[in-house]
mmCIF file of C-alpha atoms in Angstrom:
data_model
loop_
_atom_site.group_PDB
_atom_site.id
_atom_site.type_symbol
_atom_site.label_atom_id
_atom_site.label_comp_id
_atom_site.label_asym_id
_atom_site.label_seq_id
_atom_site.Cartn_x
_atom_site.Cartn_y
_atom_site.Cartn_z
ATOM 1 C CA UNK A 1 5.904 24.906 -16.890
ATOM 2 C CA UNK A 2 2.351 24.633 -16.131
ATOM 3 C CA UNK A 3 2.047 21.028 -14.997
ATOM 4 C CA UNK A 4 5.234 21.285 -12.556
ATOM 5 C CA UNK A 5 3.369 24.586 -10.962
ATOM 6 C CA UNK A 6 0.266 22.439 -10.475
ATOM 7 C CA UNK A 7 1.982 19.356 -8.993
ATOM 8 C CA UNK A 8 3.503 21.883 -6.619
ATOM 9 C CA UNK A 9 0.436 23.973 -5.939
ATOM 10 C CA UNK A 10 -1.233 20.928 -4.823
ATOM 11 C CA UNK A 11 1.481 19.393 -2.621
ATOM 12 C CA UNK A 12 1.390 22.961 -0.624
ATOM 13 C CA UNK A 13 -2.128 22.569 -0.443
ATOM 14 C CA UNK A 14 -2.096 18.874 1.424
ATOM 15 C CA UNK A 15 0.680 20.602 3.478
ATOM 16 C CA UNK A 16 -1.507 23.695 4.499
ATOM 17 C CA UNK A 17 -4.728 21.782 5.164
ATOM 18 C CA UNK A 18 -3.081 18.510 6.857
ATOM 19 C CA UNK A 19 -4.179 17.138 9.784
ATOM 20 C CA UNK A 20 -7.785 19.307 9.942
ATOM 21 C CA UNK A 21 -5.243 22.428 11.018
ATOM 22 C CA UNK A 22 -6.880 24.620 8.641
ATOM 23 C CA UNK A 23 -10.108 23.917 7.168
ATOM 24 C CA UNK A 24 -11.032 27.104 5.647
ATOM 25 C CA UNK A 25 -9.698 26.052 2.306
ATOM 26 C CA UNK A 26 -11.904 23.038 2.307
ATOM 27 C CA UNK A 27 -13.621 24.406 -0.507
ATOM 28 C CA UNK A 28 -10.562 23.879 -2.823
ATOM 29 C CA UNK A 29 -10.275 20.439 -1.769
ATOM 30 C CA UNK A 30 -10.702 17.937 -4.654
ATOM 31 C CA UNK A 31 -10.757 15.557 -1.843
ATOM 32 C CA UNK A 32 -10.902 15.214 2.050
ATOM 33 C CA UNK A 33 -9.496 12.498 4.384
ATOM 34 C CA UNK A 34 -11.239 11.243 6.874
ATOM 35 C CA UNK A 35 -9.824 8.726 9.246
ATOM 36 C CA UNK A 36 -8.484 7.770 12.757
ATOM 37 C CA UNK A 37 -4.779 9.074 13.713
ATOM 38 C CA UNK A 38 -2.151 7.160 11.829
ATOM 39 C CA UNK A 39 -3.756 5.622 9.614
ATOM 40 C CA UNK A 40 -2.309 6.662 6.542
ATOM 41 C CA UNK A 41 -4.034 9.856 5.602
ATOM 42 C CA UNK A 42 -0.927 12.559 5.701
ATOM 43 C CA UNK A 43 0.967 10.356 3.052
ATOM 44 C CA UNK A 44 -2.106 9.674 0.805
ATOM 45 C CA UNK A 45 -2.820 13.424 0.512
ATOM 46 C CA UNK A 46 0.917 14.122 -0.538
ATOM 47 C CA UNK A 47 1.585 10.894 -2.924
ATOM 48 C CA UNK A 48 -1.759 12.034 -5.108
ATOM 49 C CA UNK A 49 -1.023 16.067 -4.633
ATOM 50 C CA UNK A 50 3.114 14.916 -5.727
ATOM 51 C CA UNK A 51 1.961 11.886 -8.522
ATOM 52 C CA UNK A 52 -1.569 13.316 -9.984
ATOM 53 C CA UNK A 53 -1.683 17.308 -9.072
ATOM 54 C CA UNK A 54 -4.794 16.065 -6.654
ATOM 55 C CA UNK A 55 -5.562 19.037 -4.334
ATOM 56 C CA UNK A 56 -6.007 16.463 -0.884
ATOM 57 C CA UNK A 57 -6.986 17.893 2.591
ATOM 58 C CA UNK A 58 -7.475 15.401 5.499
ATOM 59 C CA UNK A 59 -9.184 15.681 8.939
ATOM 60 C CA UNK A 60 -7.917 13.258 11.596
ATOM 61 C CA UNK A 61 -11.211 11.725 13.946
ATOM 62 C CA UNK A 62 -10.839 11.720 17.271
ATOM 63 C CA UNK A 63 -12.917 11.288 20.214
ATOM 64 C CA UNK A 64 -14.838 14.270 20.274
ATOM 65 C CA UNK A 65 -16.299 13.542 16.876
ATOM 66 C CA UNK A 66 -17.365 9.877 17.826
ATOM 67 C CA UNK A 67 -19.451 11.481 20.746
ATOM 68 C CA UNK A 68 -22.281 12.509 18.968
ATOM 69 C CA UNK A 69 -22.226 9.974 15.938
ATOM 70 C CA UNK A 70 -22.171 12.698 13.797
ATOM 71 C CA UNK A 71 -19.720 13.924 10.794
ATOM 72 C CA UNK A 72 -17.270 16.780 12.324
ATOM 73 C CA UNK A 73 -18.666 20.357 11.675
ATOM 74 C CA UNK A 74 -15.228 21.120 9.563
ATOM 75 C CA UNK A 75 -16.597 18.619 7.023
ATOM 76 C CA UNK A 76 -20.268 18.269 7.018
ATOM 77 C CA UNK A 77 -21.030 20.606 3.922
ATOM 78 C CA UNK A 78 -17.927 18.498 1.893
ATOM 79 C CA UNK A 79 -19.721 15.331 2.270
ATOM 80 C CA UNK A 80 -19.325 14.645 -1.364
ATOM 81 C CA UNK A 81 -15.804 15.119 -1.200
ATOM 82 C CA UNK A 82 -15.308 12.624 1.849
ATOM 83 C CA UNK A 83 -13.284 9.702 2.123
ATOM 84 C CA UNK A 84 -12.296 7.382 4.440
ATOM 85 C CA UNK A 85 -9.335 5.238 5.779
ATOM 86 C CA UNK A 86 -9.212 2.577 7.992
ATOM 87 C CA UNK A 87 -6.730 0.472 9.222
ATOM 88 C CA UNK A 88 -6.988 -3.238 11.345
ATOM 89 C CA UNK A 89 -6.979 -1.982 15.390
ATOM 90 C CA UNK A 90 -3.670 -4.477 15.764
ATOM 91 C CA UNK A 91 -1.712 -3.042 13.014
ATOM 92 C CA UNK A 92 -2.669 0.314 14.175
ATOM 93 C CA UNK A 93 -1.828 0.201 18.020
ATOM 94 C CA UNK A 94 1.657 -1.246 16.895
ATOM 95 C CA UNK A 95 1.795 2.054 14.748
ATOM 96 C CA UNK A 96 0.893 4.059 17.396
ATOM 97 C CA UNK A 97 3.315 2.151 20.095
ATOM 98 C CA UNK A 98 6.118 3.641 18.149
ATOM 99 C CA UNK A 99 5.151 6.992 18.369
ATOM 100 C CA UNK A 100 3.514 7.313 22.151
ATOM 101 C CA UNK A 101 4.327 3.998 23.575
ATOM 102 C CA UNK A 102 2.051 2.350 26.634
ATOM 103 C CA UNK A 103 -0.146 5.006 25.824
ATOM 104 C CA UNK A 104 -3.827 5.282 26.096
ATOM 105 C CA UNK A 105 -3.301 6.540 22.495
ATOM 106 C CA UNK A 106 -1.366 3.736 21.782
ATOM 107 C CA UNK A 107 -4.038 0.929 23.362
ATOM 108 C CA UNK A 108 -5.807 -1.706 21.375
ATOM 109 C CA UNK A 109 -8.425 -1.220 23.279
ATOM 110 C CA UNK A 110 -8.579 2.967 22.088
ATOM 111 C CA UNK A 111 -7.819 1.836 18.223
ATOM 112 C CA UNK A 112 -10.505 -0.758 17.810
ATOM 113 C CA UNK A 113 -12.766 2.084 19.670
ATOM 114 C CA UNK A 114 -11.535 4.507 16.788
ATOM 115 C CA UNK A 115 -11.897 2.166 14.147
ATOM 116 C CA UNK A 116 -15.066 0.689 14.608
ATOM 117 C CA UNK A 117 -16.782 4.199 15.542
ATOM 118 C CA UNK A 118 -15.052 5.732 12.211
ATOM 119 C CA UNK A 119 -16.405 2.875 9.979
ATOM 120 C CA UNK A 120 -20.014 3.703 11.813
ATOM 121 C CA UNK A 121 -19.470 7.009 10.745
ATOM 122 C CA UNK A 122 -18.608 6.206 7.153
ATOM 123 C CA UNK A 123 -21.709 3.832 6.901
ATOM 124 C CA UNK A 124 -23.918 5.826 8.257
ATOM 125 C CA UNK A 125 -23.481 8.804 5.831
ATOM 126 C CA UNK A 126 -22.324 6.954 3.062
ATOM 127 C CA UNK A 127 -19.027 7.865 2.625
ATOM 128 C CA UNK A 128 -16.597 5.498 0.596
ATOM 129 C CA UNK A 129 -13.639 4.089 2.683
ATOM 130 C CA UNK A 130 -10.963 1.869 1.928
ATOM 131 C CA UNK A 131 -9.274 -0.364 4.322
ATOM 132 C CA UNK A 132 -5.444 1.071 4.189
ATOM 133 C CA UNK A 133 -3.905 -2.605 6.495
ATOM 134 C CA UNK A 134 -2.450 -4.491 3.462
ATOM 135 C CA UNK A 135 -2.017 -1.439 0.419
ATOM 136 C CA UNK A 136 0.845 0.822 -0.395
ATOM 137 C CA UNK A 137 -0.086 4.500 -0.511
ATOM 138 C CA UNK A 138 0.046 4.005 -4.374
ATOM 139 C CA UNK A 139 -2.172 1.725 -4.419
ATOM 140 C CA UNK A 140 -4.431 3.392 -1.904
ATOM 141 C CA UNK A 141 -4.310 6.519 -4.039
ATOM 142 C CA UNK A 142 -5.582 4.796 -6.863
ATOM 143 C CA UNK A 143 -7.888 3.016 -5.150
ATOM 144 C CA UNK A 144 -9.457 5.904 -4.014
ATOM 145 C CA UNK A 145 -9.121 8.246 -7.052
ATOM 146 C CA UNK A 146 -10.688 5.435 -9.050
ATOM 147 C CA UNK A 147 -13.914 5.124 -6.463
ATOM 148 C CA UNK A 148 -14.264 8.662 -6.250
ATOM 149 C CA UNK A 149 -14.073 9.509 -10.170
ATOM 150 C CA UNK A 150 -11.085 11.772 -9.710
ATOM 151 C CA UNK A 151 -8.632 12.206 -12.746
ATOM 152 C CA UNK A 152 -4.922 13.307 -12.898
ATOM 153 C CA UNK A 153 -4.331 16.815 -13.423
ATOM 154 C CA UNK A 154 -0.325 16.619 -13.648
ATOM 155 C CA UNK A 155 1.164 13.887 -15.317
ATOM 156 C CA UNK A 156 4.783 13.357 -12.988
ATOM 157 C CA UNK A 157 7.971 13.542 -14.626
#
């Protein structure tokens, strides 16, 4: 049926354009990610793609796109598609520990870098964010669909 090919059709599509791996498709988004490394944005982009038939891309910020203070090439002509996650430095570098331990990567000092330079970013072109610390991705998804006036396409079964 119809709805089931949607839900599907949009989980493949946060699978093809996760992680900014392919942004050629950004077009199609309904919405784009933006956020430091771990901080939630893979699982966001599949709960609303699985739950609402959401077509969700996301583009991970890293270094190179702090440099300049300005919003990543890959995503400057979505801007009205663009949200952000954040996540408290602590919380993050623990997540991070787990996955590259005593890494630079991994550092508080490299996650509160991240995190205050993405919410700079966000500010500074005006791009919703939600803090992603204390919510579920459920409740992050809504959250976020709410702000950004996005309605389900595919009711789940």
């Amino acid at each position: 049926d119809q709805v089931y090919k949607d839900r599907i059709d949009s989980v493949h599509f946060a699978i093809e354009n996760d992680d900014g791996g392919r942004t050629r498709h950004y077009d199609k988004a309904d919405i784009i990610l933006l956020g430091p490394s771990r901080c939630g944005k893979t699982p966001t982009c599949l709960y609303m793609a699985l739950q609402f038939g959401i077509r969700a891309a996301n583009y991970p910020l890293t270094d190179d796109d702090f440099e300049y203070g300005e919003l990543p090439k890959s995503v400057r002509h979505y801007k009205h598609k663009l949200f952000g996650l954040t996540i408290d430095p602590l919380r993050l570098a623990n997540i991070r520990h787990e996955r590259k331990p005593d890494s630079r990567y991994a550092s508080l000092k490299q996650c509160k870098m991240e995190v205050e330079e993405a919410e700079m970013l966000y500010q500074r072109f005006g791009i919703p964010y939600i803090n992603s610390t204390h919510f579920s991705v459920e409740e992050i998804s809504t959250r976020m669909m709410d702000e950004a006036g996005l309605e389900r396409r595919a009711a789940p079964k």
